[in-house]
XYZ file of N, CA and C in Angstrom:
492
model
N 99.586 88.322 99.520
C 100.283 89.585 99.373
C 99.388 90.719 99.846
N 99.916 91.568 100.711
C 99.197 92.744 101.185
C 99.567 93.929 100.303
N 98.675 94.905 100.269
C 98.930 96.126 99.511
C 98.826 97.289 100.487
N 99.894 98.066 100.585
C 99.944 99.216 101.471
C 99.816 100.478 100.632
N 98.823 101.288 100.937
C 98.634 102.553 100.238
C 99.264 103.663 101.062
N 100.197 104.376 100.441
C 100.858 105.487 101.100
C 100.614 106.749 100.290
N 100.950 107.862 100.891
C 100.798 109.137 100.211
C 100.312 110.199 101.168
N 100.254 111.388 100.662
C 99.833 112.529 101.465
C 98.374 112.411 101.882
N 98.045 113.142 102.934
C 96.647 113.270 103.327
C 95.859 113.767 102.120
N 94.673 113.239 101.934
C 93.851 113.684 100.813
C 94.206 113.051 99.483
N 95.126 112.103 99.468
C 95.497 111.471 98.196
C 94.546 110.347 97.808
N 93.666 109.951 98.721
C 92.665 108.939 98.402
C 92.926 107.564 98.974
N 93.837 107.456 99.931
C 94.210 106.145 100.463
C 93.006 105.370 101.004
N 92.176 106.020 101.790
C 91.022 105.330 102.377
C 89.948 105.032 101.337
N 89.632 106.001 100.520
C 88.601 105.803 99.488
C 89.005 104.723 98.502
N 90.232 104.813 98.009
C 90.732 103.836 97.049
C 90.880 102.475 97.730
N 91.372 102.484 98.953
C 91.595 101.234 99.676
C 90.350 100.394 99.819
N 89.229 101.028 100.130
C 87.963 100.297 100.273
C 87.551 99.645 98.950
N 87.665 100.401 97.874
C 87.269 99.884 96.553
C 88.237 98.791 96.104
N 89.528 99.036 96.282
C 90.547 98.071 95.880
C 90.373 96.747 96.626
N 90.158 96.828 97.917
C 89.966 95.614 98.718
C 88.739 94.845 98.241
N 87.664 95.551 97.985
C 86.435 94.896 97.504
C 86.676 94.223 96.154
N 87.305 94.949 95.233
C 87.546 94.408 93.889
C 88.472 93.193 93.906
N 89.430 93.167 94.842
C 90.378 92.065 94.916
C 89.916 90.928 95.841
N 88.847 91.191 96.600
C 88.405 90.200 97.582
C 89.308 90.163 98.808
N 89.972 91.288 99.110
C 90.864 91.411 100.255
C 90.120 92.059 101.419
N 90.697 91.983 102.588
C 90.223 92.759 103.737
C 90.732 94.190 103.576
N 90.028 95.137 104.187
C 90.489 96.522 104.175
C 90.756 96.970 105.600
N 91.903 97.604 105.792
C 92.271 98.141 107.099
C 92.715 99.584 106.909
N 92.069 100.489 107.634
C 92.489 101.885 107.661
C 93.265 102.068 108.954
N 94.558 102.300 108.859
C 95.404 102.378 110.039
C 94.943 103.462 110.999
N 94.507 104.600 110.484
C 94.012 105.661 111.364
C 92.788 105.192 112.151
N 91.886 104.467 111.498
C 90.703 103.953 112.198
C 91.100 102.954 113.283
N 92.108 102.144 113.018
C 92.597 101.187 114.022
C 93.170 101.924 115.230
N 93.887 103.015 114.981
C 94.457 103.815 116.070
C 93.344 104.419 116.918
N 92.317 104.952 116.262
C 91.189 105.556 116.976
C 90.488 104.508 117.841
N 90.250 103.306 117.277
C 89.607 102.228 118.055
C 90.434 101.849 119.272
N 91.724 101.681 119.043
C 92.602 101.219 120.113
C 92.772 102.261 121.212
N 92.922 103.511 120.825
C 93.196 104.571 121.802
C 91.929 105.219 122.358
N 90.809 105.005 121.664
C 89.535 105.635 122.026
C 89.640 107.164 122.008
N 90.486 107.663 121.124
C 90.652 109.104 120.916
C 90.767 109.349 119.427
N 90.376 110.551 118.991
C 90.534 110.906 117.588
C 92.008 111.161 117.293
N 92.353 111.104 116.024
C 93.734 111.389 115.615
C 94.121 112.797 116.079
N 93.207 113.737 115.898
C 93.476 115.123 116.306
C 93.741 115.208 117.805
N 92.944 114.483 118.615
C 93.160 114.499 120.066
C 94.532 113.936 120.426
N 94.918 112.858 119.777
C 96.231 112.262 120.062
C 97.339 113.256 119.729
N 97.259 113.887 118.561
C 98.267 114.879 118.175
C 98.313 116.021 119.181
N 97.141 116.533 119.560
C 97.065 117.676 120.465
C 97.601 117.326 121.850
N 97.232 116.153 122.352
C 97.604 115.767 123.713
C 99.040 115.271 123.832
N 99.549 114.612 122.792
C 100.860 113.964 122.934
C 101.911 114.452 121.950
N 101.487 115.060 120.853
C 102.428 115.515 119.839
C 102.661 114.462 118.771
N 103.332 114.886 117.705
C 103.526 113.997 116.557
C 104.424 112.803 116.867
N 105.481 112.998 117.642
C 106.402 111.885 117.907
C 105.704 110.725 118.606
N 104.904 111.027 119.615
C 104.171 109.967 120.324
C 103.131 109.354 119.398
N 102.463 110.186 118.605
C 101.502 109.635 117.649
C 102.178 108.634 116.724
N 103.360 108.962 116.211
C 104.068 108.066 115.291
C 104.435 106.739 115.968
N 104.755 106.792 117.268
C 105.017 105.554 118.014
C 103.751 104.707 118.114
N 102.631 105.343 118.418
C 101.351 104.638 118.505
C 100.990 104.043 117.154
N 101.209 104.820 116.100
C 100.901 104.383 114.746
C 101.709 103.127 114.373
N 102.999 103.143 114.653
C 103.850 101.985 114.343
C 103.433 100.770 115.158
N 103.228 100.951 116.441
C 102.833 99.841 117.312
C 101.513 99.239 116.853
N 100.568 100.087 116.499
C 99.260 99.612 116.031
C 99.421 98.803 114.752
N 100.229 99.278 113.834
C 100.441 98.565 112.570
C 101.073 97.199 112.815
N 102.108 97.168 113.641
C 102.827 95.913 113.868
C 101.966 94.887 114.599
N 100.934 95.352 115.303
C 100.048 94.443 116.034
C 98.869 93.957 115.196
N 98.740 94.457 113.966
C 97.639 94.023 113.108
C 97.729 92.528 112.846
N 96.594 91.893 112.819
C 96.533 90.465 112.505
C 96.275 90.337 111.003
N 97.336 90.266 110.226
C 97.219 90.207 108.774
C 97.204 88.742 108.334
N 96.097 88.070 108.630
C 95.989 86.649 108.342
C 95.671 86.372 106.876
N 94.832 87.219 106.273
C 94.508 87.032 104.860
C 94.900 88.298 104.108
N 95.021 88.209 102.796
C 95.452 89.381 102.037
C 94.610 90.622 102.360
N 95.301 91.725 102.583
C 94.640 92.959 102.998
C 95.179 94.151 102.228
N 94.315 95.153 102.103
C 94.720 96.470 101.629
C 94.762 97.340 102.876
N 95.909 97.967 103.125
C 96.087 98.785 104.318
C 96.325 100.223 103.903
N 95.426 101.115 104.324
C 95.601 102.548 104.103
C 96.412 103.077 105.280
N 97.640 103.495 105.017
C 98.502 104.006 106.084
C 98.269 105.497 106.258
N 98.758 106.014 107.368
C 98.762 107.455 107.537
C 99.836 108.050 106.638
N 99.692 109.303 106.291
C 100.630 109.945 105.380
C 102.068 109.939 105.868
N 102.272 109.972 107.191
C 103.613 109.982 107.744
C 104.145 108.611 108.120
N 103.316 107.581 107.979
C 103.716 106.237 108.398
C 105.009 105.748 107.759
N 105.211 105.935 106.451
C 106.434 105.399 105.847
C 107.708 106.187 106.177
N 107.600 107.250 106.951
C 108.783 108.056 107.253
C 109.784 107.306 108.123
N 109.320 106.358 108.919
C 110.218 105.582 109.771
C 110.704 104.353 109.020
N 111.991 104.132 109.079
C 112.615 103.008 108.369
C 111.988 101.671 108.744
N 111.716 101.461 110.027
C 111.122 100.188 110.460
C 109.764 99.971 109.808
N 109.000 101.030 109.639
C 107.687 100.918 109.000
C 107.831 100.567 107.522
N 108.775 101.220 106.856
C 109.011 100.926 105.435
C 109.457 99.482 105.250
N 110.345 99.034 106.109
C 110.845 97.664 106.018
C 109.703 96.670 106.242
N 108.866 96.910 107.235
C 107.726 96.040 107.532
C 106.790 95.953 106.335
N 106.494 97.100 105.712
C 105.607 97.094 104.548
C 106.237 96.315 103.394
N 107.493 96.572 103.109
C 108.181 95.902 101.990
C 108.234 94.394 102.206
N 108.449 93.959 103.451
C 108.511 92.532 103.757
C 107.138 91.873 103.714
N 106.082 92.679 103.907
C 104.728 92.131 104.022
C 103.916 92.217 102.736
N 104.374 92.971 101.750
C 103.587 93.100 100.525
C 104.124 94.163 99.595
N 103.217 94.740 98.833
C 103.550 95.800 97.866
C 103.158 97.148 98.449
N 104.014 98.137 98.207
C 103.752 99.499 98.657
C 103.387 100.340 97.437
N 102.249 101.013 97.524
C 101.755 101.845 96.430
C 101.667 103.287 96.925
N 102.363 104.175 96.220
C 102.270 105.605 96.535
C 101.192 106.211 95.655
N 100.163 106.770 96.284
C 99.138 107.520 95.561
C 99.646 108.960 95.485
N 100.243 109.275 94.364
C 100.908 110.565 94.166
C 99.905 111.609 93.682
N 99.729 112.625 94.495
C 98.811 113.721 94.162
C 99.564 115.037 94.204
N 99.209 115.943 93.329
C 99.837 117.263 93.342
C 99.345 118.039 94.567
N 100.147 118.972 95.061
C 99.709 119.794 96.190
C 98.372 120.497 95.919
N 98.156 120.960 94.688
C 96.891 121.637 94.361
C 95.703 120.679 94.481
N 95.879 119.441 94.026
C 94.799 118.447 94.149
C 94.519 118.127 95.606
N 95.584 117.996 96.380
C 95.419 117.706 97.813
C 94.660 118.849 98.485
N 95.068 120.082 98.207
C 94.397 121.238 98.795
C 92.914 121.236 98.444
N 92.608 120.953 97.202
C 91.213 120.930 96.768
C 90.409 119.879 97.539
N 91.018 118.736 97.814
C 90.319 117.639 98.490
C 90.147 117.875 99.997
N 91.108 118.565 100.627
C 91.067 118.674 102.092
C 90.815 120.085 102.618
N 90.554 121.036 101.741
C 90.468 122.439 102.161
C 89.424 122.702 103.243
N 88.398 121.872 103.310
C 87.351 122.080 104.307
C 87.484 121.150 105.512
N 88.618 120.473 105.625
C 88.838 119.535 106.725
C 89.819 120.109 107.730
N 89.830 119.523 108.913
C 90.787 119.911 109.938
C 91.829 118.804 110.040
N 93.062 119.092 109.683
C 94.131 118.093 109.684
C 95.187 118.484 110.710
N 95.643 117.511 111.526
C 96.563 117.824 112.628
C 97.862 118.508 112.230
N 98.427 118.183 111.085
C 99.716 118.761 110.726
C 99.615 120.058 109.933
N 98.398 120.476 109.640
C 98.230 121.676 108.825
C 97.441 122.738 109.579
N 97.866 123.985 109.452
C 97.133 125.071 110.117
C 95.802 125.344 109.420
N 94.931 126.017 110.121
C 93.657 126.412 109.543
C 93.719 127.916 109.313
N 93.388 128.427 108.151
C 92.989 127.684 106.969
C 94.212 127.001 106.321
N 93.939 125.924 105.640
C 95.000 125.179 104.969
C 95.436 125.956 103.731
N 96.738 126.097 103.579
C 97.283 126.826 102.437
C 98.175 125.909 101.602
N 98.247 126.192 100.334
C 99.038 125.386 99.402
C 100.497 125.264 99.852
N 101.069 126.344 100.337
C 102.467 126.331 100.776
C 102.735 125.327 101.882
N 101.785 125.159 102.785
C 101.955 124.185 103.875
C 101.978 122.757 103.322
N 101.095 122.481 102.403
C 101.050 121.142 101.790
C 102.349 120.886 101.042
N 102.828 121.885 100.311
C 104.083 121.736 99.563
C 105.252 121.435 100.500
N 105.297 122.089 101.659
C 106.384 121.858 102.614
C 106.343 120.431 103.162
N 105.159 119.954 103.524
C 105.033 118.591 104.046
C 105.439 117.587 102.968
N 104.957 117.786 101.749
C 105.299 116.878 100.651
C 106.800 116.894 100.369
N 107.415 118.065 100.391
C 108.859 118.160 100.152
C 109.645 117.338 101.171
N 109.187 117.328 102.425
C 109.878 116.559 103.470
C 109.684 115.058 103.296
N 108.628 114.650 102.623
C 108.287 113.230 102.536
C 108.611 112.577 101.193
N 108.826 113.355 100.177
C 108.900 112.800 98.814
C 110.019 111.776 98.649
N 111.150 111.977 99.323
C 112.263 111.022 99.180
C 111.903 109.647 99.738
N 110.948 109.608 100.635
C 110.462 108.335 101.193
C 109.375 107.753 100.295
N 108.456 108.593 99.878
C 107.345 108.112 99.043
C 107.834 107.455 97.748
N 108.898 107.989 97.160
C 109.376 107.455 95.882
C 109.966 106.050 96.011
N 110.147 105.567 97.219
C 110.666 104.218 97.442
C 109.583 103.147 97.285
N 108.355 103.566 97.010
C 107.247 102.619 96.837
C 107.516 101.688 95.661
N 106.879 100.524 95.716
C 106.988 99.556 94.618
C 106.245 100.038 93.371
N 105.227 100.829 93.587
C 104.367 101.295 92.501
C 103.941 102.723 92.792
N 104.014 103.587 91.793
C 103.587 104.985 91.940
C 102.420 105.214 90.993
N 101.312 105.671 91.552
C 100.111 105.948 90.773
C 99.780 107.431 90.906
N 99.812 108.154 89.809
C 99.439 109.575 89.810
C 97.908 109.643 89.850
N 97.378 110.339 90.840
C 95.934 110.333 91.090
C 95.207 111.558 90.560
N 95.931 112.595 90.174
C 95.284 113.839 89.746
C 94.296 113.588 88.610
N 93.098 114.105 88.781
C 92.076 114.005 87.744
C 91.389 112.656 87.660
N 91.722 111.731 88.560
C 91.104 110.408 88.533
C 90.126 110.232 89.688
N 89.116 109.431 89.459
C 88.195 109.052 90.523
C 88.835 107.920 91.321
N 88.325 107.628 92.516
C 88.837 106.470 93.256
C 88.726 105.174 92.441
N 87.675 105.035 91.669
C 87.508 103.843 90.827
C 88.588 103.795 89.736
N 88.886 104.934 89.149
C 89.926 105.007 88.120
C 91.305 104.692 88.687
N 91.574 105.183 89.882
C 92.846 104.899 90.548
C 92.942 103.403 90.837
N 91.846 102.831 91.318
C 91.814 101.400 91.625
C 92.123 100.574 90.380
N 91.522 100.921 89.260
C 91.784 100.194 88.016
C 93.255 100.265 87.632
N 93.871 101.440 87.798
C 95.295 101.584 87.472
C 96.141 100.680 88.371
N 95.804 100.621 89.643
C 96.565 99.772 90.566
C 96.425 98.317 90.168
N 95.202 97.868 89.932
C 94.960 96.461 89.585
C 95.696 96.110 88.289
N 95.653 96.978 87.296
C 96.352 96.717 86.035
C 97.861 96.612 86.222
N 98.399 97.370 87.157
C 99.853 97.402 87.347
C 100.362 96.294 88.257
N 99.518 95.783 89.167
C 100.010 94.747 90.089
C 99.737 93.338 89.592
N 98.883 93.200 88.569
C 98.563 91.851 88.119
C 99.500 91.350 87.045
């Protein structure tokens, strides 16, 4: 069984994914890192050069080409589950976990980063708008873990307790 971590940017998918995979003895795959390796460009460069629609096509193609031979924890991009085919693939391949973070927590975690879908400086209202567009998809996850106030280790423990 694979575990797919979904959620907004800054929700902890990569940090939690590494710890979760180690604790479970699974492989860890960060979908964004796979895209960067395959395209030899940063996520920001892909967004800037091709736009979000082309990025989403690359993201889906990269995911579907993954060699998931042994159980893996996959950290998806925040927009990955927006496409029905991606959601169906995740549901057929394992459990989907939404790392649910409040907009304020997300802002606190990413305020000093440069994110392709958010203007600089990043403002709470922008995060709220992106989350509002995605929430109807995120709630379709098999498991919802509220991450506010938790460390990546604490989030990992909650996931393990709920999936076992």
